PDB file of C-alpha atoms in Angstrom:
ATOM      1  CA  MET A 238     -11.479 -12.672   8.777  1.00 87.00           C
ATOM      2  CA  PHE A 239     -11.399 -11.608   5.140  1.00 94.00           C
ATOM      3  CA  ASP A 240      -8.596 -10.733   2.915  1.00 96.00           C
ATOM      4  CA  LEU A 241      -8.224  -8.743  -0.295  1.00 97.00           C
ATOM      5  CA  LEU A 242      -5.973  -9.981  -3.222  1.00 98.00           C
ATOM      6  CA  HIS A 243      -4.321  -8.637  -6.161  1.00 98.00           C
ATOM      7  CA  GLN A 244      -1.756  -9.795  -8.506  1.00 98.00           C
ATOM      8  CA  ILE A 245      -0.059  -7.532 -11.332  1.00 98.00           C
ATOM      9  CA  GLN A 246       2.979  -7.862 -13.521  1.00 98.00           C
ATOM     10  CA  ILE A 247       5.369  -4.663 -13.873  1.00 98.00           C
ATOM     11  CA  SER A 248       7.964  -4.194 -16.416  1.00 98.00           C
ATOM     12  CA  GLY A 249      10.611  -3.179 -14.182  1.00 98.00           C
ATOM     13  CA  SER A 250      13.146  -4.486 -11.334  1.00 98.00           C
ATOM     14  CA  ALA A 251      12.126  -5.604  -8.126  1.00 98.00           C
ATOM     15  CA  ARG A 252      14.240  -2.725  -6.493  1.00 98.00           C
ATOM     16  CA  GLN A 253      12.524  -0.200  -8.687  1.00 98.00           C
ATOM     17  CA  VAL A 254       8.903  -1.843  -7.161  1.00 98.00           C
ATOM     18  CA  LEU A 255      10.243  -1.956  -3.666  1.00 98.00           C
ATOM     19  CA  ASP A 256      11.440   1.861  -3.946  1.00 98.00           C
ATOM     20  CA  ALA A 257       7.855   2.656  -5.118  1.00 98.00           C
ATOM     21  CA  ILE A 258       6.150   1.023  -2.520  1.00 98.00           C
ATOM     22  CA  SER A 259       8.172   1.870   0.413  1.00 97.00           C
ATOM     23  CA  SER A 260       9.390   5.644  -0.137  1.00 97.00           C
ATOM     24  CA  GLU A 261       7.495   8.795   0.646  1.00 97.00           C
ATOM     25  CA  LYS A 262       8.378   9.969  -3.180  1.00 97.00           C
ATOM     26  CA  GLY A 263       7.570   6.932  -4.383  1.00 97.00           C
ATOM     27  CA  LEU A 264       4.126   6.633  -2.654  1.00 97.00           C
ATOM     28  CA  SER A 265       2.986  10.088  -3.425  1.00 97.00           C
ATOM     29  CA  SER A 266       3.603   9.183  -6.818  1.00 97.00           C
ATOM     30  CA  TRP A 267       0.518   6.777  -7.038  1.00 97.00           C
ATOM     31  CA  TRP A 268      -1.113   6.674  -4.034  1.00 96.00           C
ATOM     32  CA  THR A 269      -1.351   9.850  -2.051  1.00 94.00           C
ATOM     33  CA  LYS A 270       0.441  12.865  -2.188  1.00 94.00           C
ATOM     34  CA  ASP A 271       0.066  13.383   1.693  1.00 95.00           C
ATOM     35  CA  ASN A 272       2.405  10.897   3.218  1.00 96.00           C
ATOM     36  CA  GLU A 273       4.989  10.408   5.780  1.00 96.00           C
ATOM     37  CA  SER A 274       6.915   7.405   5.144  1.00 97.00           C
ATOM     38  CA  LEU A 275      10.165   5.501   5.747  1.00 95.00           C
ATOM     39  CA  ALA A 276      11.402   1.914   5.021  1.00 95.00           C
ATOM     40  CA  GLU A 277      12.405   1.300   8.642  1.00 96.00           C
ATOM     41  CA  ILE A 278      11.256  -1.579  10.710  1.00 97.00           C
ATOM     42  CA  LYS A 279       8.727  -0.358  13.583  1.00 98.00           C
ATOM     43  CA  HIS A 280       8.559   2.809  12.154  1.00 98.00           C
ATOM     44  CA  VAL A 281       4.958   3.959  11.695  1.00 98.00           C
ATOM     45  CA  ASN A 282       4.157   5.344   7.888  1.00 97.00           C
ATOM     46  CA  ILE A 283       1.143   7.827   8.182  1.00 97.00           C
ATOM     47  CA  PHE A 284      -0.838   8.430   4.974  1.00 96.00           C
ATOM     48  CA  ARG A 285      -3.564  11.109   4.943  1.00 93.00           C
ATOM     49  CA  PHE A 286      -6.891  11.378   2.954  1.00 90.00           C
ATOM     50  CA  ASN A 287      -9.522  14.012   2.585  1.00 86.00           C
ATOM     51  CA  GLY A 288      -7.692  17.084   3.784  1.00 85.00           C
ATOM     52  CA  ALA A 289      -6.302  15.017   6.627  1.00 82.00           C
ATOM     53  CA  ALA A 290      -9.891  14.141   7.874  1.00 85.00           C
ATOM     54  CA  VAL A 291      -8.896  10.166   7.524  1.00 89.00           C
ATOM     55  CA  GLU A 292      -5.594   8.906   8.318  1.00 93.00           C
ATOM     56  CA  PHE A 293      -4.135   5.508   8.046  1.00 95.00           C
ATOM     57  CA  HIS A 294      -0.973   4.503  10.179  1.00 97.00           C
ATOM     58  CA  PHE A 295       0.892   1.511   9.065  1.00 98.00           C
ATOM     59  CA  ARG A 296       3.670  -0.079  11.675  1.00 98.00           C
ATOM     60  CA  VAL A 297       6.640  -1.573   9.098  1.00 98.00           C
ATOM     61  CA  GLU A 298       6.877  -4.946  10.311  1.00 98.00           C
ATOM     62  CA  GLU A 299       9.129  -6.307   7.359  1.00 98.00           C
ATOM     63  CA  HIS A 300      11.067  -4.740   4.498  1.00 97.00           C
ATOM     64  CA  HIS A 301      13.514  -6.372   2.466  1.00 96.00           C
ATOM     65  CA  THR A 302      14.091  -7.448  -1.160  1.00 95.00           C
ATOM     66  CA  ASN A 303      10.880  -9.223  -1.604  1.00 97.00           C
ATOM     67  CA  GLY A 304       8.700  -6.470  -0.375  1.00 97.00           C
ATOM     68  CA  VAL A 305       6.996  -5.202   2.566  1.00 98.00           C
ATOM     69  CA  LEU A 306       4.608  -6.370   5.594  1.00 98.00           C
ATOM     70  CA  TRP A 307       2.846  -3.174   7.431  1.00 98.00           C
ATOM     71  CA  THR A 308       0.053  -3.484  10.363  1.00 98.00           C
ATOM     72  CA  CYS A 309      -2.369  -1.339  10.597  1.00 98.00           C
ATOM     73  CA  VAL A 310      -2.052   0.800  14.304  1.00 98.00           C
ATOM     74  CA  GLN A 311      -4.729   2.641  16.131  1.00 96.00           C
ATOM     75  CA  ALA A 312      -4.674   6.648  16.008  1.00 95.00           C
ATOM     76  CA  PRO A 313      -7.194   9.195  16.722  1.00 92.00           C
ATOM     77  CA  LYS A 314      -8.355   9.357  13.082  1.00 91.00           C
ATOM     78  CA  VAL A 315      -7.738   5.804  11.722  1.00 92.00           C
ATOM     79  CA  PRO A 316     -10.823   4.029  11.310  1.00 90.00           C
ATOM     80  CA  ASP A 317     -11.975   1.146  13.908  1.00 91.00           C
ATOM     81  CA  GLU A 318     -12.451  -1.595  10.803  1.00 92.00           C
ATOM     82  CA  TRP A 319      -8.941  -0.631   9.485  1.00 93.00           C
ATOM     83  CA  VAL A 320      -7.363  -1.012  12.717  1.00 95.00           C
ATOM     84  CA  GLY A 321      -5.182  -4.784  12.882  1.00 97.00           C
ATOM     85  CA  THR A 322      -5.468  -5.190   9.112  1.00 97.00           C
ATOM     86  CA  ILE A 323      -2.217  -6.054   7.430  1.00 98.00           C
ATOM     87  CA  ILE A 324      -1.085  -5.077   4.042  1.00 98.00           C
ATOM     88  CA  THR A 325       1.945  -6.951   2.203  1.00 98.00           C
ATOM     89  CA  PHE A 326       3.518  -6.588  -1.063  1.00 98.00           C
ATOM     90  CA  TYR A 327       5.446  -9.573  -2.143  1.00 98.00           C
ATOM     91  CA  LEU A 328       7.785  -9.317  -5.197  1.00 98.00           C
ATOM     92  CA  MET A 329       9.338 -11.758  -7.614  1.00 98.00           C
ATOM     93  CA  GLU A 330      11.226 -10.450 -10.179  1.00 98.00           C
ATOM     94  CA  ASN A 331      12.155 -12.774 -13.671  1.00 97.00           C
ATOM     95  CA  GLU A 332      13.843 -11.207 -16.435  1.00 96.00           C
ATOM     96  CA  GLY A 333      13.090  -7.789 -15.740  1.00 95.00           C
ATOM     97  CA  VAL A 334       9.453  -8.016 -15.000  1.00 98.00           C
ATOM     98  CA  THR A 335       8.319  -8.112 -11.323  1.00 98.00           C
ATOM     99  CA  ASP A 336       5.068  -9.948  -9.926  1.00 98.00           C
ATOM    100  CA  VAL A 337       3.679  -8.022  -7.397  1.00 98.00           C
ATOM    101  CA  LYS A 338       1.260  -9.939  -5.210  1.00 98.00           C
ATOM    102  CA  PHE A 339      -0.609  -7.482  -2.874  1.00 98.00           C
ATOM    103  CA  SER A 340      -2.595  -8.344  -0.083  1.00 98.00           C
ATOM    104  CA  HIS A 341      -4.888  -6.442   2.506  1.00 98.00           C
ATOM    105  CA  ARG A 342      -5.831  -9.136   4.876  1.00 97.00           C
ATOM    106  CA  ASN A 343      -7.463  -9.597   8.604  1.00 96.00           C
ATOM    107  CA  TRP A 344     -10.501  -7.766   7.991  1.00 94.00           C
ATOM    108  CA  LYS A 345     -12.747  -8.603  10.823  1.00 90.00           C
ATOM    109  CA  LEU A 346     -15.950  -7.762   8.564  1.00 84.00           C
ATOM    110  CA  ASP A 347     -17.169  -8.227   5.054  1.00 78.00           C
ATOM    111  CA  ASP A 348     -18.962  -4.556   4.633  1.00 80.00           C
ATOM    112  CA  ARG A 349     -18.702  -1.701   2.765  1.00 83.00           C
ATOM    113  CA  ALA A 350     -15.717  -0.998   3.865  1.00 87.00           C
ATOM    114  CA  LEU A 351     -14.198  -3.725   2.823  1.00 92.00           C
ATOM    115  CA  ALA A 352     -15.728  -3.531  -0.585  1.00 92.00           C
ATOM    116  CA  GLN A 353     -14.812  -0.141  -1.111  1.00 92.00           C
ATOM    117  CA  CYS A 354     -11.144  -0.739  -0.275  1.00 94.00           C
ATOM    118  CA  ASN A 355     -11.103  -3.587  -2.626  1.00 96.00           C
ATOM    119  CA  THR A 356     -12.172  -1.488  -5.426  1.00 96.00           C
ATOM    120  CA  VAL A 357      -9.733   1.270  -4.691  1.00 95.00           C
ATOM    121  CA  TRP A 358      -6.784  -1.211  -4.132  1.00 97.00           C
ATOM    122  CA  GLY A 359      -7.593  -2.434  -7.412  1.00 97.00           C
ATOM    123  CA  ALA A 360      -7.514   1.065  -9.238  1.00 97.00           C
ATOM    124  CA  LEU A 361      -4.087   1.533  -7.373  1.00 97.00           C
ATOM    125  CA  MET A 362      -2.193  -1.479  -8.926  1.00 98.00           C
ATOM    126  CA  PRO A 363      -2.158   0.022 -12.518  1.00 97.00           C
ATOM    127  CA  ARG A 364      -1.151   3.546 -11.067  1.00 97.00           C
ATOM    128  CA  LEU A 365       1.784   1.717  -9.295  1.00 98.00           C
ATOM    129  CA  ARG A 366       2.909  -0.103 -12.717  1.00 98.00           C
ATOM    130  CA  GLY A 367       2.498   3.396 -14.607  1.00 98.00           C
ATOM    131  CA  PHE A 368       4.850   5.133 -12.174  1.00 98.00           C
ATOM    132  CA  VAL A 369       7.229   2.282 -12.352  1.00 98.00           C
ATOM    133  CA  GLU A 370       7.106   1.830 -15.908  1.00 98.00           C
ATOM    134  CA  LYS A 371       6.660   5.144 -17.211  1.00 97.00           C
ATOM    135  CA  ASN A 372       7.672   7.540 -14.201  1.00 96.00           C
ATOM    136  CA  HIS A 373       4.070   8.320 -14.426  1.00 95.00           C
ATOM    137  CA  VAL A 374       3.296  10.553 -11.494  1.00 95.00           C
ATOM    138  CA  ASN A 375      -0.601   9.964 -11.075  1.00 93.00           C
ATOM    139  CA  PRO A 376      -1.502   9.798  -7.706  1.00 93.00           C
ATOM    140  CA  TYR A 377      -5.277   8.424  -6.604  1.00 91.00           C
ATOM    141  CA  PHE A 378      -5.369  11.245  -3.670  1.00 86.00           C
ATOM    142  CA  GLU A 379      -3.995  14.199  -3.406  1.00 80.00           C
ATOM    143  CA  GLY A 380      -4.082  13.977   0.122  1.00 57.00           C
TER     144      GLY A 380
END
């Protein structure tokens, strides 16, 4: 299995970062405008891309003050290589700065999709920081 890992520091509380990574408003501000998200265990969050031609469905497995864990589940528009992958955001706050450890784990193949996904996550992390620190709304995807 292959894993994607990113780590950034954000000037802001863990609560602010948690809201940005787990609320529909937060996620639409830095990732994709077209999403249906709730911070509830077992809820399946839906993220749409390319005019809803592609979707990612993530079941919320964990949601707590230190982060979230989601599992990608099968659905009609979810690419096969994403099914079973696991996303985590682990948050650790110290004196108003939150360390964000991000992972997208359990990839079965080291292929083009893996490399492309890693590039996108790398571009998303500064957008997350900009939203939390400056309320800068700049979604990577319009939907």
